[in-house]
């Protein structure tokens, strides 16, 4: 059970990091286009 929780946390962190990276990428494109 311990490893199951660890896996869920790890996947959650990966998903959050990926989402943050995509958002930062989109922000960079918007920033470059408008400024």
Tab-separated table of C-alpha atoms in Angstrom:
chain	number	residue	atom	x	y	z
A	1	UNK	CA	0.000	0.000	0.000
A	2	UNK	CA	2.905	2.325	0.775
A	3	UNK	CA	4.257	1.981	-2.760
A	4	UNK	CA	0.810	2.628	-4.223
A	5	UNK	CA	0.589	5.979	-2.441
A	6	UNK	CA	4.141	6.810	-3.507
A	7	UNK	CA	3.289	6.045	-7.143
A	8	UNK	CA	0.175	8.243	-6.998
A	9	UNK	CA	2.181	11.131	-5.511
A	10	UNK	CA	4.911	10.684	-8.136
A	11	UNK	CA	2.377	10.691	-10.998
A	12	UNK	CA	0.672	13.759	-9.509
A	13	UNK	CA	3.971	15.630	-9.322
A	14	UNK	CA	4.804	14.671	-12.918
A	15	UNK	CA	1.392	15.834	-14.156
A	16	UNK	CA	1.696	19.133	-12.262
A	17	UNK	CA	5.209	19.716	-13.609
A	18	UNK	CA	4.026	18.970	-17.169
A	19	UNK	CA	1.032	21.304	-16.813
A	20	UNK	CA	3.250	24.060	-15.401
A	21	UNK	CA	5.700	23.599	-18.275
A	22	UNK	CA	2.910	23.827	-20.871
A	23	UNK	CA	1.459	26.922	-19.187
A	24	UNK	CA	4.915	28.560	-19.069
A	25	UNK	CA	5.400	27.701	-22.759
A	26	UNK	CA	2.055	29.294	-23.680
A	27	UNK	CA	2.836	32.338	-21.530
A	28	UNK	CA	6.178	32.728	-23.310
A	29	UNK	CA	4.483	32.643	-26.720
A	30	UNK	CA	1.858	35.193	-25.670
A	31	UNK	CA	4.513	37.425	-24.100
A	32	UNK	CA	6.723	37.295	-27.205
A	33	UNK	CA	3.785	38.000	-29.528
A	34	UNK	CA	2.441	41.004	-27.627
A	35	UNK	CA	5.696	42.559	-26.417
